[in-house]
Every structure is written in structure tokens, then in C-alpha cells.
Amino acid sequence: QVQLVESGGGLVQPGGSLRLSCAASGRITSIHYMAWHRQAPGEQRHMVAHITSGGSTNYADSVKGRFTISRNNTQNTVYLQMNSLKPEDTAVYYCSSEVVAAPHYYSMVYWGEGTLVTVSS
């Protein structure tokens, strides 16, 4: 069983910064991609940033230039540095990852439970 645990959410003023973390634990053999998604009230969940095992990144247009995704492969952790935050960034942020974990030999996608980010003055 694999668990993803997010941390770092909270209340921040417009223009401020937050850093989210997501740590994967369990009998992990390998991790393919790691990603951040968000879901605002009344809206669908959508991808914010994505990083492959090789370090290639992809961002939603709405966060390009403001958010940076990175990962620590040794610690099975992914980060999301969020700068110049706007009220429209308010959402629950979820981590996901495609993981190969014992006793399986195939990959599965796991999700964290989410962390709330509120951008408000």
C-alpha cells in the first residue's frame, strides 16, 4: 500500500508565497510521474504541474511563471513552490503519483487527501 501525504497549505495574502510538499511512502519500487492538481469549490479538479522521473516538467497555463514543481527522488517527495499567489489560486491541492510498489510489478496511480490553500486579504 502506498500513501501520499500533502503538507504546507494555509492562508496567504495575495502576492504571497507557499510551498507545498507531498511525501510518498510504502513498499515503493519506483515512481514514474508526480503531479499536483487543484479543485476549487464548484469546479472540477485539474492538473496544475507535472514532473517526470527524469525531471521534465509541465504546467497549466494559469500558473506558468509563478509555480515551480520539483522532486527529491531519494525521499520520494514532490514540492510545489507557489509565488505571486492570486485569490483565484484558492483551492484544495492534491498530489498524485504513478508508482510501482511491492508486491505488484505494474504501476498504479495514487492520490493524497489534499491540502487547502486560501489566498485572501
CSV table of N, CA and C in Angstrom, one decimal:
chain,number,residue,atom,x,y,z
A,1,GLN,N,0.8,-1.2,0.0
A,1,GLN,CA,0.0,0.0,0.0
A,1,GLN,C,0.9,1.2,0.0
A,2,VAL,N,0.5,2.2,-0.8
A,2,VAL,CA,1.3,3.5,-0.9
A,2,VAL,C,0.4,4.6,-0.4
A,3,GLN,N,1.0,5.5,0.3
A,3,GLN,CA,0.4,6.7,0.9
A,3,GLN,C,1.1,7.9,0.4
A,4,LEU,N,0.3,8.9,0.0
A,4,LEU,CA,0.8,10.2,-0.3
A,4,LEU,C,0.2,11.2,0.7
A,5,VAL,N,1.1,11.9,1.3
A,5,VAL,CA,0.7,12.9,2.3
A,5,VAL,C,1.1,14.3,2.0
A,6,GLU,N,0.2,15.2,1.8
A,6,GLU,CA,0.5,16.6,1.4
A,6,GLU,C,0.6,17.4,2.7
A,7,SER,N,1.4,18.5,2.6
A,7,SER,CA,1.5,19.4,3.7
A,7,SER,C,1.9,20.8,3.1
A,8,GLY,N,1.7,21.8,3.9
A,8,GLY,CA,2.1,23.2,3.5
A,8,GLY,C,1.0,24.1,3.1
A,9,GLY,N,-0.2,23.7,3.1
A,9,GLY,CA,-1.3,24.6,2.8
A,9,GLY,C,-1.6,25.6,3.9
A,10,GLY,N,-2.4,26.5,3.6
A,10,GLY,CA,-2.8,27.5,4.6
A,10,GLY,C,-3.3,28.8,4.0
A,11,LEU,N,-3.4,29.8,4.8
A,11,LEU,CA,-3.9,31.1,4.4
A,11,LEU,C,-2.8,32.0,4.1
A,12,VAL,N,-2.9,32.7,2.9
A,12,VAL,CA,-1.8,33.6,2.5
A,12,VAL,C,-2.4,34.8,1.8
A,13,GLN,N,-1.8,35.9,1.9
A,13,GLN,CA,-2.3,37.1,1.2
A,13,GLN,C,-2.0,37.1,-0.2
A,14,PRO,N,-2.8,37.8,-1.0
A,14,PRO,CA,-2.5,37.9,-2.5
A,14,PRO,C,-1.0,38.5,-2.6
A,15,GLY,N,-0.3,37.9,-3.6
A,15,GLY,CA,1.1,38.3,-3.8
A,15,GLY,C,2.1,37.5,-3.0
A,16,GLY,N,1.6,36.7,-2.0
A,16,GLY,CA,2.4,35.9,-1.2
A,16,GLY,C,2.9,34.6,-1.8
A,17,SER,N,3.6,33.8,-1.0
A,17,SER,CA,4.1,32.5,-1.4
A,17,SER,C,3.8,31.4,-0.4
A,18,LEU,N,3.7,30.2,-1.0
A,18,LEU,CA,3.6,29.0,-0.2
A,18,LEU,C,4.4,27.9,-0.8
A,19,ARG,N,4.8,26.9,-0.1
A,19,ARG,CA,5.5,25.8,-0.6
A,19,ARG,C,4.8,24.5,-0.1
A,20,LEU,N,4.2,23.8,-1.0
A,20,LEU,CA,3.6,22.5,-0.7
A,20,LEU,C,4.5,21.3,-0.9
A,21,SER,N,4.3,20.4,0.0
A,21,SER,CA,5.1,19.1,-0.1
A,21,SER,C,4.2,17.9,-0.1
A,22,CYS,N,4.7,16.9,-0.8
A,22,CYS,CA,3.9,15.6,-0.8
A,22,CYS,C,4.9,14.5,-0.7
A,23,ALA,N,4.8,13.7,0.3
A,23,ALA,CA,5.7,12.6,0.5
A,23,ALA,C,5.0,11.3,0.2
A,24,ALA,N,5.6,10.4,-0.6
A,24,ALA,CA,5.1,9.1,-0.8
A,24,ALA,C,5.8,8.1,0.0
A,25,SER,N,5.0,7.1,0.6
A,25,SER,CA,5.6,6.1,1.5
A,25,SER,C,5.0,4.8,1.2
A,26,GLY,N,5.7,3.7,1.6
A,26,GLY,CA,5.2,2.4,1.3
A,26,GLY,C,6.3,1.5,0.7
A,27,ARG,N,6.0,0.4,0.2
A,27,ARG,CA,6.9,-0.5,-0.4
A,27,ARG,C,7.2,-0.2,-1.9
A,28,ILE,N,7.7,1.0,-2.0
A,28,ILE,CA,7.9,1.6,-3.4
A,28,ILE,C,9.1,1.1,-4.1
A,29,THR,N,8.9,0.6,-5.3
A,29,THR,CA,10.0,0.1,-6.1
A,29,THR,C,10.5,1.2,-7.0
A,30,SER,N,9.5,1.9,-7.7
A,30,SER,CA,9.9,3.1,-8.5
A,30,SER,C,8.7,4.0,-8.6
A,31,ILE,N,9.0,5.3,-8.9
A,31,ILE,CA,8.0,6.3,-9.1
A,31,ILE,C,8.2,6.9,-10.5
A,32,HIS,N,7.1,6.9,-11.2
A,32,HIS,CA,7.2,7.5,-12.6
A,32,HIS,C,6.9,9.0,-12.5
A,33,TYR,N,5.7,9.4,-12.7
A,33,TYR,CA,5.5,10.9,-12.6
A,33,TYR,C,5.0,11.2,-11.2
A,34,MET,N,5.1,12.5,-10.8
A,34,MET,CA,4.5,13.1,-9.7
A,34,MET,C,3.8,14.4,-10.1
A,35,ALA,N,2.7,14.7,-9.6
A,35,ALA,CA,1.9,15.8,-10.1
A,35,ALA,C,1.1,16.5,-9.0
A,36,TRP,N,0.8,17.7,-9.2
A,36,TRP,CA,-0.1,18.5,-8.4
A,36,TRP,C,-1.4,18.9,-9.2
A,37,HIS,N,-2.5,18.8,-8.5
A,37,HIS,CA,-3.8,19.1,-9.1
A,37,HIS,C,-4.5,20.1,-8.1
A,38,ARG,N,-5.5,20.7,-8.5
A,38,ARG,CA,-6.3,21.5,-7.6
A,38,ARG,C,-7.8,21.5,-8.0
A,39,GLN,N,-8.6,21.7,-7.0
A,39,GLN,CA,-10.0,21.8,-7.2
A,39,GLN,C,-10.6,22.9,-6.3
A,40,ALA,N,-11.1,23.9,-7.0
A,40,ALA,CA,-11.8,25.0,-6.4
A,40,ALA,C,-13.3,24.6,-6.1
A,41,PRO,N,-13.9,25.3,-5.2
A,41,PRO,CA,-15.3,25.0,-4.9
A,41,PRO,C,-16.2,25.1,-6.1
A,42,GLY,N,-17.0,24.1,-6.4
A,42,GLY,CA,-17.9,24.1,-7.5
A,42,GLY,C,-17.2,23.8,-8.9
A,43,GLU,N,-15.9,23.5,-8.9
A,43,GLU,CA,-15.2,23.3,-10.1
A,43,GLU,C,-14.7,21.9,-10.1
A,44,GLN,N,-14.3,21.4,-11.3
A,44,GLN,CA,-13.6,20.1,-11.5
A,44,GLN,C,-12.2,20.2,-11.1
A,45,ARG,N,-11.6,19.1,-10.7
A,45,ARG,CA,-10.2,19.0,-10.4
A,45,ARG,C,-9.4,19.1,-11.7
A,46,HIS,N,-8.3,19.8,-11.7
A,46,HIS,CA,-7.4,19.8,-12.9
A,46,HIS,C,-6.0,19.9,-12.6
A,47,MET,N,-5.1,19.4,-13.5
A,47,MET,CA,-3.7,19.4,-13.2
A,47,MET,C,-3.1,20.8,-13.2
A,48,VAL,N,-2.2,21.0,-12.3
A,48,VAL,CA,-1.5,22.3,-12.1
A,48,VAL,C,-0.1,22.1,-12.6
A,49,ALA,N,0.6,21.1,-12.2
A,49,ALA,CA,2.0,20.9,-12.6
A,49,ALA,C,2.3,19.4,-12.5
A,50,HIS,N,3.3,19.0,-13.4
A,50,HIS,CA,3.6,17.6,-13.5
A,50,HIS,C,5.1,17.5,-13.7
A,51,ILE,N,5.7,16.4,-13.1
A,51,ILE,CA,7.1,16.2,-13.3
A,51,ILE,C,7.4,14.7,-13.5
A,52,THR,N,8.2,14.4,-14.5
A,52,THR,CA,8.5,13.0,-14.7
A,52,THR,C,9.7,12.5,-13.9
A,53,SER,N,10.0,11.3,-14.0
A,53,SER,CA,11.1,10.7,-13.2
A,53,SER,C,12.4,11.3,-13.7
A,54,GLY,N,12.5,11.8,-14.9
A,54,GLY,CA,13.7,12.4,-15.5
A,54,GLY,C,13.8,13.9,-15.2
A,55,GLY,N,12.7,14.4,-14.6
A,55,GLY,CA,12.8,15.9,-14.3
A,55,GLY,C,12.1,16.8,-15.3
A,56,SER,N,11.5,16.2,-16.3
A,56,SER,CA,10.7,17.1,-17.3
A,56,SER,C,9.5,17.6,-16.6
A,57,THR,N,9.2,18.9,-16.8
A,57,THR,CA,8.0,19.5,-16.2
A,57,THR,C,7.0,20.0,-17.2
A,58,ASN,N,5.8,20.1,-16.7
A,58,ASN,CA,4.7,20.7,-17.5
A,58,ASN,C,3.8,21.4,-16.5
A,59,TYR,N,3.3,22.6,-17.0
A,59,TYR,CA,2.4,23.4,-16.1
A,59,TYR,C,1.1,23.8,-16.8
A,60,ALA,N,0.1,24.0,-16.0
A,60,ALA,CA,-1.1,24.7,-16.6
A,60,ALA,C,-0.8,26.1,-16.9
A,61,ASP,N,-1.4,26.6,-18.0
A,61,ASP,CA,-1.1,28.0,-18.4
A,61,ASP,C,-1.4,29.0,-17.3
A,62,SER,N,-2.3,28.7,-16.4
A,62,SER,CA,-2.7,29.7,-15.4
A,62,SER,C,-1.6,29.9,-14.3
A,63,VAL,N,-0.7,28.9,-14.2
A,63,VAL,CA,0.4,29.0,-13.2
A,63,VAL,C,1.8,29.2,-13.7
A,64,LYS,N,1.9,29.1,-15.1
A,64,LYS,CA,3.3,29.3,-15.6
A,64,LYS,C,3.9,30.6,-15.2
A,65,GLY,N,5.2,30.4,-14.8
A,65,GLY,CA,5.9,31.6,-14.4
A,65,GLY,C,5.8,32.0,-12.9
A,66,ARG,N,4.8,31.3,-12.3
A,66,ARG,CA,4.5,31.6,-10.9
A,66,ARG,C,4.8,30.4,-10.0
A,67,PHE,N,4.5,29.2,-10.5
A,67,PHE,CA,4.6,28.0,-9.7
A,67,PHE,C,5.8,27.2,-10.3
A,68,THR,N,6.5,26.5,-9.4
A,68,THR,CA,7.6,25.6,-9.8
A,68,THR,C,7.5,24.3,-9.1
A,69,ILE,N,7.4,23.2,-9.9
A,69,ILE,CA,7.4,21.9,-9.3
A,69,ILE,C,8.8,21.3,-9.3
A,70,SER,N,9.1,20.5,-8.2
A,70,SER,CA,10.4,19.9,-8.1
A,70,SER,C,10.2,18.6,-7.3
A,71,ARG,N,11.2,17.7,-7.4
A,71,ARG,CA,11.1,16.4,-6.7
A,71,ARG,C,12.4,16.0,-6.1
A,72,ASN,N,12.4,15.3,-5.1
A,72,ASN,CA,13.5,14.6,-4.4
A,72,ASN,C,13.3,13.1,-4.6
A,73,ASN,N,14.0,12.5,-5.5
A,73,ASN,CA,13.8,11.1,-5.8
A,73,ASN,C,14.3,10.2,-4.6
A,74,THR,N,15.3,10.7,-3.9
A,74,THR,CA,15.8,9.9,-2.8
A,74,THR,C,14.7,9.8,-1.7
A,75,GLN,N,14.0,10.9,-1.5
A,75,GLN,CA,13.0,10.9,-0.4
A,75,GLN,C,11.6,10.7,-0.9
A,76,ASN,N,11.4,10.4,-2.2
A,76,ASN,CA,10.1,10.2,-2.8
A,76,ASN,C,9.1,11.4,-2.5
A,77,THR,N,9.6,12.6,-2.7
A,77,THR,CA,8.9,13.7,-2.3
A,77,THR,C,8.8,14.7,-3.5
A,78,VAL,N,7.6,15.3,-3.6
A,78,VAL,CA,7.5,16.3,-4.7
A,78,VAL,C,7.0,17.6,-4.0
A,79,TYR,N,7.5,18.7,-4.6
A,79,TYR,CA,7.2,20.1,-4.0
A,79,TYR,C,6.5,20.9,-5.0
A,80,LEU,N,5.8,21.9,-4.5
A,80,LEU,CA,5.2,22.9,-5.4
A,80,LEU,C,5.5,24.3,-4.8
A,81,GLN,N,6.4,25.0,-5.3
A,81,GLN,CA,6.6,26.4,-4.9
A,81,GLN,C,5.7,27.3,-5.6
A,82,MET,N,4.9,28.0,-4.8
A,82,MET,CA,3.8,28.9,-5.4
A,82,MET,C,4.1,30.3,-5.0
A,83,ASN,N,4.4,31.1,-6.0
A,83,ASN,CA,4.7,32.6,-5.8
A,83,ASN,C,3.7,33.4,-6.5
A,84,SER,N,3.6,34.7,-6.1
A,84,SER,CA,2.7,35.6,-6.7
A,84,SER,C,1.3,35.1,-6.6
A,85,LEU,N,0.9,34.6,-5.5
A,85,LEU,CA,-0.4,33.9,-5.4
A,85,LEU,C,-1.6,34.9,-5.6
A,86,LYS,N,-2.6,34.4,-6.2
A,86,LYS,CA,-3.8,35.2,-6.5
A,86,LYS,C,-5.0,34.6,-5.8
A,87,PRO,N,-6.1,35.4,-5.6
A,87,PRO,CA,-7.3,34.8,-5.0
A,87,PRO,C,-7.8,33.6,-5.8
A,88,GLU,N,-7.7,33.6,-7.1
A,88,GLU,CA,-8.2,32.5,-7.9
A,88,GLU,C,-7.3,31.2,-7.8
A,89,ASP,N,-6.2,31.3,-7.1
A,89,ASP,CA,-5.5,30.1,-6.8
A,89,ASP,C,-6.0,29.3,-5.6
A,90,THR,N,-7.0,29.9,-4.9
A,90,THR,CA,-7.7,29.3,-3.8
A,90,THR,C,-8.3,27.9,-4.2
A,91,ALA,N,-7.9,26.9,-3.6
A,91,ALA,CA,-8.4,25.5,-3.9
A,91,ALA,C,-7.8,24.5,-2.9
A,92,VAL,N,-8.4,23.3,-3.0
A,92,VAL,CA,-7.7,22.2,-2.4
A,92,VAL,C,-6.7,21.6,-3.4
A,93,TYR,N,-5.5,21.5,-2.9
A,93,TYR,CA,-4.4,21.0,-3.8
A,93,TYR,C,-4.1,19.5,-3.5
A,94,TYR,N,-4.1,18.7,-4.5
A,94,TYR,CA,-3.9,17.3,-4.4
A,94,TYR,C,-2.6,16.8,-5.1
A,95,CYS,N,-2.0,15.9,-4.5
A,95,CYS,CA,-0.8,15.3,-5.1
A,95,CYS,C,-1.2,13.9,-5.7
A,96,SER,N,-0.6,13.6,-6.8
A,96,SER,CA,-0.8,12.3,-7.4
A,96,SER,C,0.5,11.7,-7.9
A,97,SER,N,0.6,10.4,-8.0
A,97,SER,CA,1.8,9.8,-8.4
A,97,SER,C,1.6,8.5,-9.0
A,98,GLU,N,2.3,8.1,-10.1
A,98,GLU,CA,2.2,6.8,-10.7
A,98,GLU,C,3.4,6.0,-10.1
A,99,VAL,N,3.1,4.9,-9.4
A,99,VAL,CA,4.0,4.2,-8.5
A,99,VAL,C,4.0,2.7,-8.8
A,100,VAL,N,5.2,2.1,-8.8
A,100,VAL,CA,5.3,0.7,-8.8
A,100,VAL,C,5.7,0.3,-7.3
A,101,ALA,N,4.8,-0.5,-6.7
A,101,ALA,CA,5.1,-0.9,-5.3
A,101,ALA,C,4.9,-2.4,-5.1
A,102,ALA,N,5.7,-3.0,-4.3
A,102,ALA,CA,5.6,-4.4,-4.0
A,102,ALA,C,4.2,-4.7,-3.3
A,103,PRO,N,3.6,-5.8,-3.7
A,103,PRO,CA,4.1,-6.9,-4.4
A,103,PRO,C,3.8,-6.9,-5.9
A,104,HIS,N,3.3,-5.7,-6.4
A,104,HIS,CA,3.0,-5.6,-7.8
A,104,HIS,C,4.2,-5.3,-8.7
A,105,TYR,N,4.1,-5.7,-9.9
A,105,TYR,CA,5.1,-5.4,-10.9
A,105,TYR,C,4.6,-4.4,-12.0
A,106,TYR,N,3.4,-3.9,-11.7
A,106,TYR,CA,2.8,-2.9,-12.6
A,106,TYR,C,2.6,-1.6,-11.8
A,107,SER,N,2.4,-0.5,-12.5
A,107,SER,CA,2.2,0.8,-11.8
A,107,SER,C,0.8,1.1,-11.6
A,108,MET,N,0.5,1.9,-10.5
A,108,MET,CA,-0.8,2.3,-10.2
A,108,MET,C,-0.7,3.8,-9.8
A,109,VAL,N,-1.8,4.5,-10.0
A,109,VAL,CA,-1.8,5.9,-9.6
A,109,VAL,C,-2.5,6.1,-8.3
A,110,TYR,N,-1.8,6.8,-7.4
A,110,TYR,CA,-2.2,7.1,-6.1
A,110,TYR,C,-2.5,8.6,-5.9
A,111,TRP,N,-3.4,8.9,-4.9
A,111,TRP,CA,-3.7,10.3,-4.7
A,111,TRP,C,-3.6,10.5,-3.2
A,112,GLY,N,-3.2,11.8,-2.8
A,112,GLY,CA,-3.3,12.2,-1.5
A,112,GLY,C,-4.6,12.7,-1.1
A,113,GLU,N,-4.8,13.1,0.1
A,113,GLU,CA,-6.1,13.6,0.6
A,113,GLU,C,-6.3,15.1,0.4
A,114,GLY,N,-5.3,15.8,0.0
A,114,GLY,CA,-5.4,17.2,-0.3
A,114,GLY,C,-5.0,18.1,0.9
A,115,THR,N,-4.6,19.3,0.5
A,115,THR,CA,-4.3,20.4,1.4
A,115,THR,C,-4.9,21.7,0.9
A,116,LEU,N,-5.6,22.4,1.8
A,116,LEU,CA,-6.3,23.6,1.4
A,116,LEU,C,-5.4,24.8,1.3
A,117,VAL,N,-5.4,25.5,0.2
A,117,VAL,CA,-4.7,26.8,0.0
A,117,VAL,C,-5.8,27.9,-0.1
A,118,THR,N,-5.7,28.9,0.7
A,118,THR,CA,-6.6,30.0,0.6
A,118,THR,C,-5.8,31.3,0.4
A,119,VAL,N,-6.1,32.0,-0.6
A,119,VAL,CA,-5.5,33.3,-0.9
A,119,VAL,C,-6.5,34.4,-0.7
A,120,SER,N,-6.3,35.2,0.3
A,120,SER,CA,-7.2,36.2,0.7
A,120,SER,C,-6.6,37.3,1.5
A,121,SER,N,-7.1,38.5,1.4
A,121,SER,CA,-6.6,39.6,2.3
A,121,SER,C,-7.5,39.7,3.5
